[in-house]
mmCIF file of C-alpha atoms and ligand atoms in Angstrom:
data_model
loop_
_atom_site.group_PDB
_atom_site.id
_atom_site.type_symbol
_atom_site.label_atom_id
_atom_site.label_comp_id
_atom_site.label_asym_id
_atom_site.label_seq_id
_atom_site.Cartn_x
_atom_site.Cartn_y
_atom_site.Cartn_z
ATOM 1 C CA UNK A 104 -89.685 34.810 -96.642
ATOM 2 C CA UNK A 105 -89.478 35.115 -92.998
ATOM 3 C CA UNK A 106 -86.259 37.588 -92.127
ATOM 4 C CA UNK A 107 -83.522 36.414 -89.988
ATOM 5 C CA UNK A 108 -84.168 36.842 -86.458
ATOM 6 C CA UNK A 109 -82.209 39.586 -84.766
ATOM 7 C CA UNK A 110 -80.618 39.024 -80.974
ATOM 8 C CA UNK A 111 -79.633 42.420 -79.468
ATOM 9 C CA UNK A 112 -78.917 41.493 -75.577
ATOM 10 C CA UNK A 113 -76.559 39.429 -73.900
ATOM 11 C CA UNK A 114 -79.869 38.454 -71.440
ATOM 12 C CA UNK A 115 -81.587 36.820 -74.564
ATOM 13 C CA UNK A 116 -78.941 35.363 -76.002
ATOM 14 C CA UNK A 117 -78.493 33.131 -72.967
ATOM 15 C CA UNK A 118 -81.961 32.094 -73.021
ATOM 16 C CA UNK A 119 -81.967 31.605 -76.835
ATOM 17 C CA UNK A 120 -79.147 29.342 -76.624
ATOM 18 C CA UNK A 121 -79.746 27.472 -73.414
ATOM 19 C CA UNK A 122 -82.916 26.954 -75.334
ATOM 20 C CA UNK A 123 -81.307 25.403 -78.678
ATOM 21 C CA UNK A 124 -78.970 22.937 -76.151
ATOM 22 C CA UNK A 125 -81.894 22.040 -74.314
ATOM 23 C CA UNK A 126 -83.475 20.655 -77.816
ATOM 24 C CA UNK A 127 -80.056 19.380 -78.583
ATOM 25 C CA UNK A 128 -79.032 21.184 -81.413
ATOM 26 C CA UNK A 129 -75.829 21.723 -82.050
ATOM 27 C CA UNK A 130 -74.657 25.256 -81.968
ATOM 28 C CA UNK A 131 -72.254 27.126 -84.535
ATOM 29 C CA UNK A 132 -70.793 30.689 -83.767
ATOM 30 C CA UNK A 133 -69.395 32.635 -87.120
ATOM 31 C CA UNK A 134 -67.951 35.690 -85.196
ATOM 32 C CA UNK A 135 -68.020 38.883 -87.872
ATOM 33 C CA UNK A 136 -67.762 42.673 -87.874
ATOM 34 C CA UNK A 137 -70.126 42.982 -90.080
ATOM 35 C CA UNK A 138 -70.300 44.589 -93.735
ATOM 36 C CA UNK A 139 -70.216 40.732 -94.648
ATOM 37 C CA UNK A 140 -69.218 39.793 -98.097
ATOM 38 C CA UNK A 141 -67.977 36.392 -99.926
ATOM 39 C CA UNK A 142 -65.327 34.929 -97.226
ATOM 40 C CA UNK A 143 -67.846 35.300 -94.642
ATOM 41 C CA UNK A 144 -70.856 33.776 -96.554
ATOM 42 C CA UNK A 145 -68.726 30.593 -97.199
ATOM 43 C CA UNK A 146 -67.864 30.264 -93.457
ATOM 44 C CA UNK A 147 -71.733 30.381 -92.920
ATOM 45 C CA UNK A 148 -72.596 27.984 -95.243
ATOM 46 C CA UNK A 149 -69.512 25.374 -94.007
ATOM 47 C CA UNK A 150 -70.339 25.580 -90.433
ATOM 48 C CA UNK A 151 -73.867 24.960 -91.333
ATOM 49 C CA UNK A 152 -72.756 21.615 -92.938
ATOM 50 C CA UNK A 153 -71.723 20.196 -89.358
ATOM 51 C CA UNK A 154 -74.331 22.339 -86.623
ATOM 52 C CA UNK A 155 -77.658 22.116 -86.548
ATOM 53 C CA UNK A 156 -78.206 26.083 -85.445
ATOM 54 C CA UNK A 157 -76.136 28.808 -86.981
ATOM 55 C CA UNK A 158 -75.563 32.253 -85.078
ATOM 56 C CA UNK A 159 -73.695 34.815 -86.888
ATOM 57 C CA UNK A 160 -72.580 38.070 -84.630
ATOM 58 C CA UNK A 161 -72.141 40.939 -86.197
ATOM 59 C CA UNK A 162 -70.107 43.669 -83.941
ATOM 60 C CA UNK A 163 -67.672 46.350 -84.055
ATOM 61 C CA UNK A 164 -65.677 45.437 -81.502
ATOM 62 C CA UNK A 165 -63.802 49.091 -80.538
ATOM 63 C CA UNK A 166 -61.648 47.087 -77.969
ATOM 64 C CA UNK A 167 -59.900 45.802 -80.881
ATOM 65 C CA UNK A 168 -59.079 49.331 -82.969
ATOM 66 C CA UNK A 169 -55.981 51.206 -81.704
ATOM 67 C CA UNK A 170 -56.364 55.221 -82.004
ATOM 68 C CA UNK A 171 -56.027 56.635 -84.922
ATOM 69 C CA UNK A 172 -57.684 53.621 -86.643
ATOM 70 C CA UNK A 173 -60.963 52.740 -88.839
ATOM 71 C CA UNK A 174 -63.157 51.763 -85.686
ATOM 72 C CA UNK A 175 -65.174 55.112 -86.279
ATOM 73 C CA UNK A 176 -65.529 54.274 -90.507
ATOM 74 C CA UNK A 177 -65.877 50.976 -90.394
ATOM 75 C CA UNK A 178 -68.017 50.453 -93.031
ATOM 76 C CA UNK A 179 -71.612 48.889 -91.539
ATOM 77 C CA UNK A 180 -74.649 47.833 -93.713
ATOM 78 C CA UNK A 181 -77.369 45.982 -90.866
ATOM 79 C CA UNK A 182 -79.603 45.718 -93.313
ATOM 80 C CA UNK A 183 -77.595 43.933 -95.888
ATOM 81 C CA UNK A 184 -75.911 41.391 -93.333
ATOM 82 C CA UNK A 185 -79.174 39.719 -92.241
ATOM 83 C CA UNK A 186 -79.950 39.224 -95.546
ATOM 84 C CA UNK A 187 -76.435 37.621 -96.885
ATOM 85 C CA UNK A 188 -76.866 35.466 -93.468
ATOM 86 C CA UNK A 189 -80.275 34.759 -94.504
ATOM 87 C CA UNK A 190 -78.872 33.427 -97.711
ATOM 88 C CA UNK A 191 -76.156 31.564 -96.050
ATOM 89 C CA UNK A 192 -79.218 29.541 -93.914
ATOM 90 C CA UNK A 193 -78.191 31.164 -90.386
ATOM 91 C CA UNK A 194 -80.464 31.341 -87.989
ATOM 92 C CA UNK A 195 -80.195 34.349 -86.498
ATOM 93 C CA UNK A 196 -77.907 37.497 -85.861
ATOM 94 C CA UNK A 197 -76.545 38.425 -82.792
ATOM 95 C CA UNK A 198 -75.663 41.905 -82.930
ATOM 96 C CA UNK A 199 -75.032 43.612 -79.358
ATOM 97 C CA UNK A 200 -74.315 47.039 -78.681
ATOM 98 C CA UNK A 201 -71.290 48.486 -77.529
ATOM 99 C CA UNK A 202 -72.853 49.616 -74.118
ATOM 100 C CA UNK A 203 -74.157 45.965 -74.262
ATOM 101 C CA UNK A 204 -71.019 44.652 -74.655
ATOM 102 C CA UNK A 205 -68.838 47.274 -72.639
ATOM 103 C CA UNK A 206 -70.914 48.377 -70.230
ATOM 104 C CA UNK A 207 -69.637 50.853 -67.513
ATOM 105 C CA UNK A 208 -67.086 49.408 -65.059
ATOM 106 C CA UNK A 209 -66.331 47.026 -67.746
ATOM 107 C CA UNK A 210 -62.802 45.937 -66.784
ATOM 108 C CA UNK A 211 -61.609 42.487 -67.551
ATOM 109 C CA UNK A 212 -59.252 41.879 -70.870
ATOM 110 C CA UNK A 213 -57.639 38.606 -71.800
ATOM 111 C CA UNK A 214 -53.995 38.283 -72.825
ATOM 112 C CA UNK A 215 -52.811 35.636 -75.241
ATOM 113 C CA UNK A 216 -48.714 36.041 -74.472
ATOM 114 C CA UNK A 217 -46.687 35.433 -76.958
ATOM 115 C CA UNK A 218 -48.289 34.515 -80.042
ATOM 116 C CA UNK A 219 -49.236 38.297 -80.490
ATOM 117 C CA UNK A 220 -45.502 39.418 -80.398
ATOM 118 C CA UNK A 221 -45.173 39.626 -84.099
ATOM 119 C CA UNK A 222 -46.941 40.635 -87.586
ATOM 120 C CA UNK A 223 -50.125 42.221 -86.397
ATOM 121 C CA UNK A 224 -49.346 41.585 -83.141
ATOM 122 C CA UNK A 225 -46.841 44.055 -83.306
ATOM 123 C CA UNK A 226 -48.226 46.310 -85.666
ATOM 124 C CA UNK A 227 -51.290 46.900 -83.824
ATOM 125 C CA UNK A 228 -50.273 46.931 -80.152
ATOM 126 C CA UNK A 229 -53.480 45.660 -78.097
ATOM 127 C CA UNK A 230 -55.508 44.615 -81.337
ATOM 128 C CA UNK A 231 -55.263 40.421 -80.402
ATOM 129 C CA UNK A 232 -56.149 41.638 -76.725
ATOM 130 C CA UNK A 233 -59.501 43.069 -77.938
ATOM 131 C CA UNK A 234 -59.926 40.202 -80.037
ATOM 132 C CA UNK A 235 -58.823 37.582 -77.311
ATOM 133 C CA UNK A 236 -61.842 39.358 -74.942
ATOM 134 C CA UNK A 237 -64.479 39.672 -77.425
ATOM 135 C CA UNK A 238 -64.388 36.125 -78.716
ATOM 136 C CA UNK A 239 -64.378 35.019 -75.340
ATOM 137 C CA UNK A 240 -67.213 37.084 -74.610
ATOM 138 C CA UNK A 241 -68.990 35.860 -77.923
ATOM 139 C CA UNK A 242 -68.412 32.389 -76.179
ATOM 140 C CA UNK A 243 -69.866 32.693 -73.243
ATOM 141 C CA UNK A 244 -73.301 34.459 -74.741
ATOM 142 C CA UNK A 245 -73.730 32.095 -77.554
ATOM 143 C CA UNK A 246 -72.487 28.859 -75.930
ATOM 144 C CA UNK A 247 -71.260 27.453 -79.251
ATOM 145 C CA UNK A 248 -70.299 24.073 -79.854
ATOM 146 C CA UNK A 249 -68.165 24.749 -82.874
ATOM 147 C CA UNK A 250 -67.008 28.084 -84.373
ATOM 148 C CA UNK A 251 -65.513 29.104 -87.397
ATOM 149 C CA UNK A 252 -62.505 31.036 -88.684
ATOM 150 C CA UNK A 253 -60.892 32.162 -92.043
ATOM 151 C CA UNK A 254 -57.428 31.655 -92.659
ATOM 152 C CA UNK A 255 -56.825 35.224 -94.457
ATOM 153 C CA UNK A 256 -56.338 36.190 -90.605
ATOM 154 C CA UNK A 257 -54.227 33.228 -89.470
ATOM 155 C CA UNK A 258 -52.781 34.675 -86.140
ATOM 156 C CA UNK A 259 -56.288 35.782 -84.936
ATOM 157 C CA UNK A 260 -57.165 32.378 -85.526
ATOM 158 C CA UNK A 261 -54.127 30.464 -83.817
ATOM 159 C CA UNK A 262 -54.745 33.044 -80.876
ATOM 160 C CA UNK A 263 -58.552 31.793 -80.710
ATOM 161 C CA UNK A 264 -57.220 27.673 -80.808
ATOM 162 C CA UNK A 265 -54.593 28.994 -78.079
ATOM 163 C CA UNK A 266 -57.219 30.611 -75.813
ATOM 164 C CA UNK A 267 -59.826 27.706 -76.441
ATOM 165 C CA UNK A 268 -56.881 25.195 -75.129
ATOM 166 C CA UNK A 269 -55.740 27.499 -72.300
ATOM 167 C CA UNK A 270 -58.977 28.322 -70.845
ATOM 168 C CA UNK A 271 -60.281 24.505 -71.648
ATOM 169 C CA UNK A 272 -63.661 26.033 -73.917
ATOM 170 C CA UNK A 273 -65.587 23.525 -74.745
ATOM 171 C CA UNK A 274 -65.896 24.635 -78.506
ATOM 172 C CA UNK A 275 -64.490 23.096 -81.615
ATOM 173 C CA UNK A 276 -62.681 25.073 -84.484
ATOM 174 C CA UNK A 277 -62.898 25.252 -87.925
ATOM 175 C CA UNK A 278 -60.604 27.120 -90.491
ATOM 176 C CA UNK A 279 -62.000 28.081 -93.499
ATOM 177 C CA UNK A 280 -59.723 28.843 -96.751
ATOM 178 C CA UNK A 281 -58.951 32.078 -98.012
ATOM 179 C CA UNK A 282 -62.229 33.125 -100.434
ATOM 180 C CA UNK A 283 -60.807 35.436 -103.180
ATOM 181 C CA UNK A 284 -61.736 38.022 -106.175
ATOM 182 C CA UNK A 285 -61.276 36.645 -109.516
ATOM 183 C CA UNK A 286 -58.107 38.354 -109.596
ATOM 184 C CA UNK A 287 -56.851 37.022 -106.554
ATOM 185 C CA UNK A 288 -57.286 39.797 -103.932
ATOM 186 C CA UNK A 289 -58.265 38.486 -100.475
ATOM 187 C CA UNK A 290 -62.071 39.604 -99.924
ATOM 188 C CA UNK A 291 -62.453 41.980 -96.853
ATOM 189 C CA UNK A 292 -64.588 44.740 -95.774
ATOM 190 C CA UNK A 293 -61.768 46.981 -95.983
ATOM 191 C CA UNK A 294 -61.925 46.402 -99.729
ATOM 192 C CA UNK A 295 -64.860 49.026 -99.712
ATOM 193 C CA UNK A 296 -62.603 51.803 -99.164
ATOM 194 C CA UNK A 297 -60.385 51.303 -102.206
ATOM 195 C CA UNK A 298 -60.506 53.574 -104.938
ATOM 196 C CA UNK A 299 -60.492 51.637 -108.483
ATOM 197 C CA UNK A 300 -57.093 52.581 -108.814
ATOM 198 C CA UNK A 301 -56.092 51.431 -105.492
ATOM 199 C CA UNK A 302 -58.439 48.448 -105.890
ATOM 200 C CA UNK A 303 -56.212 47.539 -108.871
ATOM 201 C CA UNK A 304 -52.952 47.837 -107.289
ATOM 202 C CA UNK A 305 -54.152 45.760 -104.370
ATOM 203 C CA UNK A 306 -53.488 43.030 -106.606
ATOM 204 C CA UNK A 307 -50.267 42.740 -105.683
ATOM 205 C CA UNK A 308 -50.228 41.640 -102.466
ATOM 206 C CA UNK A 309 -51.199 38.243 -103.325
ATOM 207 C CA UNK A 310 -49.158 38.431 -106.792
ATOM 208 C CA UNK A 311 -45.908 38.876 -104.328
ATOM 209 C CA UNK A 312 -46.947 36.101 -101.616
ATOM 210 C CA UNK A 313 -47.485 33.686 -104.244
ATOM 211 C CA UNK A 314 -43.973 34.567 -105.831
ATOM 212 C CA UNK A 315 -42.900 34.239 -102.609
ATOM 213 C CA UNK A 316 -44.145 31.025 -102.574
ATOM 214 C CA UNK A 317 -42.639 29.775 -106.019
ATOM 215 C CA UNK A 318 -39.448 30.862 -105.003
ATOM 216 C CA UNK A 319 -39.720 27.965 -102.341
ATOM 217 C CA UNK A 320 -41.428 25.857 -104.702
ATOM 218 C CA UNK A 321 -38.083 25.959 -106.982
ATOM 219 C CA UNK A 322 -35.802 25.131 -103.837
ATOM 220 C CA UNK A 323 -34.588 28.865 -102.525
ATOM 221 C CA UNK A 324 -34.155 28.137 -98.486
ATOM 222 C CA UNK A 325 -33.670 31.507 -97.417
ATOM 223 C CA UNK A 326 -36.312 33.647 -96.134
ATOM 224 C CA UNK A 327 -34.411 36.665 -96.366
ATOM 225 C CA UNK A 328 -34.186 36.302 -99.853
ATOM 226 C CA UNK A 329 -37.714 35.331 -100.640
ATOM 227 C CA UNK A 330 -38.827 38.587 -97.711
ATOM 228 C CA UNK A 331 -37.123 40.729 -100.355
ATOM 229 C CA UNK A 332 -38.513 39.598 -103.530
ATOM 230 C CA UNK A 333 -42.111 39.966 -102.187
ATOM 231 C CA UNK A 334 -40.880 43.664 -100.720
ATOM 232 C CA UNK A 335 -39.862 44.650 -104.477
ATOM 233 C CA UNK A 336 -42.620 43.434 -106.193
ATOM 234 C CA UNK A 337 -44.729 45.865 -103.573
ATOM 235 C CA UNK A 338 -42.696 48.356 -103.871
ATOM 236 C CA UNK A 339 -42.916 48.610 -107.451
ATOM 237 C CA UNK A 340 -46.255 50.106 -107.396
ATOM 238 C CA UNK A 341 -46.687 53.276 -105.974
ATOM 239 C CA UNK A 342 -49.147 54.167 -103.233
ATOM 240 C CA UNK A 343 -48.882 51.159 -101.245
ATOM 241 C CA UNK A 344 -47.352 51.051 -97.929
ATOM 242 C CA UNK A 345 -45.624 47.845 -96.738
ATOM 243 C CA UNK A 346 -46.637 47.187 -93.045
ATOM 244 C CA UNK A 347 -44.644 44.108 -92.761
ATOM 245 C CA UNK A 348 -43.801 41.107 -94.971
ATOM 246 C CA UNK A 349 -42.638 38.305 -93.510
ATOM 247 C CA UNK A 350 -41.989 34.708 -93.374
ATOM 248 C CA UNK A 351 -42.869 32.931 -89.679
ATOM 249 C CA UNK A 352 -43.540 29.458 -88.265
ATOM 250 C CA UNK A 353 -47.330 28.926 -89.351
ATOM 251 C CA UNK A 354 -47.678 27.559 -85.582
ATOM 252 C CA UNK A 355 -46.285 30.049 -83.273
ATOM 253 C CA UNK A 356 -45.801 33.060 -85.639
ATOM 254 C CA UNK A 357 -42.204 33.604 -85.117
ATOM 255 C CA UNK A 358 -40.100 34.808 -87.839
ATOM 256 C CA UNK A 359 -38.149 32.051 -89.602
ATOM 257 C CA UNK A 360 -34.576 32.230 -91.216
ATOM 258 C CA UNK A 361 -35.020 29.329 -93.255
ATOM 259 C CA UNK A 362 -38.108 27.671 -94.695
ATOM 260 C CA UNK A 363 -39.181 24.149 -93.235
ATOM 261 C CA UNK A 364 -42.013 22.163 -92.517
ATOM 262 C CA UNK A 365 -45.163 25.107 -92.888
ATOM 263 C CA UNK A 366 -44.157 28.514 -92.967
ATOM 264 C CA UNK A 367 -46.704 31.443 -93.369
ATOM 265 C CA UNK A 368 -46.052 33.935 -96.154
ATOM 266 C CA UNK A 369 -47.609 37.025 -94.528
ATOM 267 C CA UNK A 370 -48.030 40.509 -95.719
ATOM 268 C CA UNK A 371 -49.926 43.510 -94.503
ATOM 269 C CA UNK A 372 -49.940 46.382 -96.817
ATOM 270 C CA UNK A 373 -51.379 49.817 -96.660
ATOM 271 C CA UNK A 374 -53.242 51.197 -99.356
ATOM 272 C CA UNK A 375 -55.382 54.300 -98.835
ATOM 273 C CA UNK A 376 -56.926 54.279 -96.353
ATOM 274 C CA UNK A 377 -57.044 50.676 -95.827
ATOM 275 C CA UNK A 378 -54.787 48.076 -94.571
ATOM 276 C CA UNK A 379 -54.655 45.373 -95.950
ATOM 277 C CA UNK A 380 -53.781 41.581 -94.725
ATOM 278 C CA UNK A 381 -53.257 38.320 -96.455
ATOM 279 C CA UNK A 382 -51.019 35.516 -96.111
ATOM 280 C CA UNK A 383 -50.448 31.903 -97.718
ATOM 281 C CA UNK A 384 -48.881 28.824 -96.139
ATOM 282 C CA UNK A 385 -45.909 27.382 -97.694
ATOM 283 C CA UNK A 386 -44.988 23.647 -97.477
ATOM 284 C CA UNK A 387 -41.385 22.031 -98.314
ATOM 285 C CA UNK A 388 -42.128 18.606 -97.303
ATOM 286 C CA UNK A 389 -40.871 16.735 -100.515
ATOM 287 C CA UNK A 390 -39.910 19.704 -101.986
ATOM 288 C CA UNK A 391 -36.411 20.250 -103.741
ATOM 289 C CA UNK A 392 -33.526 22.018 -101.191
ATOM 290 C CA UNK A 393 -31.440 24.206 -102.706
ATOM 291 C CA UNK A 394 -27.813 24.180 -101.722
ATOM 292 C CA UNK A 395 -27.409 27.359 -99.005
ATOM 293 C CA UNK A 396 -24.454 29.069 -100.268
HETATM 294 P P1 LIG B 54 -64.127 40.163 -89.947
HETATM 295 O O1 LIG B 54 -65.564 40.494 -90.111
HETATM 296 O O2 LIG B 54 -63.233 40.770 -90.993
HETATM 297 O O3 LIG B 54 -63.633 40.358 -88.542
HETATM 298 O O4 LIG B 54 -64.002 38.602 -90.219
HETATM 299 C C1 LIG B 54 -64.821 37.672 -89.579
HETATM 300 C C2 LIG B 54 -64.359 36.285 -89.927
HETATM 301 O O5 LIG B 54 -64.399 36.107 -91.332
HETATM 302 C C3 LIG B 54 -62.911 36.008 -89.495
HETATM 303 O O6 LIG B 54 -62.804 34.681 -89.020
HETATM 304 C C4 LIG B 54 -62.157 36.204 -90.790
HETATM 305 O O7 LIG B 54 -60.943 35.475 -90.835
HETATM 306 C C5 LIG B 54 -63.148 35.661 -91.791
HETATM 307 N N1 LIG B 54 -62.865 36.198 -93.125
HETATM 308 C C6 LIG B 54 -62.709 37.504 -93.472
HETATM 309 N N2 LIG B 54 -62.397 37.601 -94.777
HETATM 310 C C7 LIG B 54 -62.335 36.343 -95.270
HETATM 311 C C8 LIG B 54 -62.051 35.783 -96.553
HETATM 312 N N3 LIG B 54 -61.757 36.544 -97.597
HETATM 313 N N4 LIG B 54 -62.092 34.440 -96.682
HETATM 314 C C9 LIG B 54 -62.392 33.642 -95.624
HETATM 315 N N5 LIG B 54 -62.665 34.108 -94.385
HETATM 316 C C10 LIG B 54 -62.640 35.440 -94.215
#
């Protein structure tokens, strides 16, 4: 079988995909840093449902790693990416360097305000910045007609539908659920680093957010009280750090004191090495109230 073909230049890029519009085919963009696994195999295969041409990019992007964090050991695997895109029925990688990218001079960064002030936002000052430029960058190379996002990280992907709307992209957006372990972990590179142990206690994260979740299911209002039930079931197992937990609008990301219409359950947990994010949205349309006391 033929391999996947393999773009590494900004310069071809342009000329690939000018070429694809020219034919009319419809372009899809799965943006990815790489060491691809199960979530990101299912957003190739959905976006290749509705485009005609699917271009996976696989980069690092350092502009979104703080210092101090995983940019360095992010784990990478070329090899193995072309073939799980292969798979998937992409048509081809796009996998630029960082000089490519970044060259020298490089100075222009885009700012999403607001809608970075909180969970990650806040825990990883600049992170949505770096994201906010390379997508945007990732736009303008690939000249997609739709892309696609997962949910498991929901801010990045209501920055991206902010940014598309502000800047007036011409590209459609997709969210694609949450794809899981068996035992309910969120899949993610990061996952790699995880000892057994730690890979086993990682569990929890998505045992407490769907507690959380009950909790509202069965009428409790409050989100301080359903914050702190997810907080103790986290803290119950040793070795994991709680980044933040919270409960915020699933539109604009800012905390909420009560729960209404769709509220994100959101959690970001350390654990070894790794950080780990995940998050569920909670409805309470037609669901019982329980009497605030
Ligand atoms: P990443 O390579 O981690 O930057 O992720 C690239 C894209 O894949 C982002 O849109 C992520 O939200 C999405 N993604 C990562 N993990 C999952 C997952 N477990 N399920 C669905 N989408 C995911």
């Amino acid at each position: 079988m033929e391999t996947v073909r393999v773009i590494r230049t900004v310069r071809e890029m342009h000329r690939v995909a000018d070429r694809m519009r020219e034919n009319g085919f419809r372009i899809g963009l799965v943006p990815t840093m790489g060491y691809l696994h199960g979530g990101h195999a299912s957003l190739i295969r959905q976006i290749g449902r509705v485009t005609d041409r699917t271009v996976v990019s696989v980069f690092v992007n350092p502009a979104q790693f703080g210092p101090g964090e995983d940019f360095e050991t992010y784990p990478r695997d070329f090899e193995r990416d072309k073939a799980i895109v292969q798979a998937g029925g992409g048509t081809l990688v796009y996998a630029p360097s960082t000089s490519e990218m970044y060259p020298d001079g490089y100075a222009t960064y885009l700012e999403v305000e607001r809608l970075a002030d909180h969970l990650c936002g806040a825990s990883r000052p600049g992170h949505f910045r770096g994201v906010a430029t390379v997508v945007t960058k990732l736009f303008a190379a690939v000249k997609p007609h739709v892309t696609i996002l997962g949910q498991k990280d929901a801010q990045q992907a209501g920055i991206v539908r902010r940014l598309v709307r502000d800047l007036n992209l011409d590209v459609d957006i997709l969210i694609a659920p949450t794809v899981r372990e068996v035992d309910g972990l969120a899949k993610s590179s990061r996952n790699r680093y995880l000892t057994p142990c730690q890979r086993r206690r990682a569990t929890v994260i998505y045992t407490a957010l769907q507690e959380g979740r009950e909790l509202v299911l069965n009428g409790e209002r409050r989100a301080s009280v359903v914050i702190d039930a997810m907080n103790r079931r986290v803290r119950r197992c040793p070795d994991l750090g709680v980044d933040y937990i919270a409960a915020v609008d699933a539109e604009n990301f800012r905390p909420v004191e009560a729960f209404g219409a769709r509220v994100l359950l959101a959690a970001a947990v350390r654990c070894g090495q790794s950080r780990l994010i995940d998050n569920i949205v909670v409805e309470t349309e037609g669901q019982p109230v329980q009497e605030l006391r």
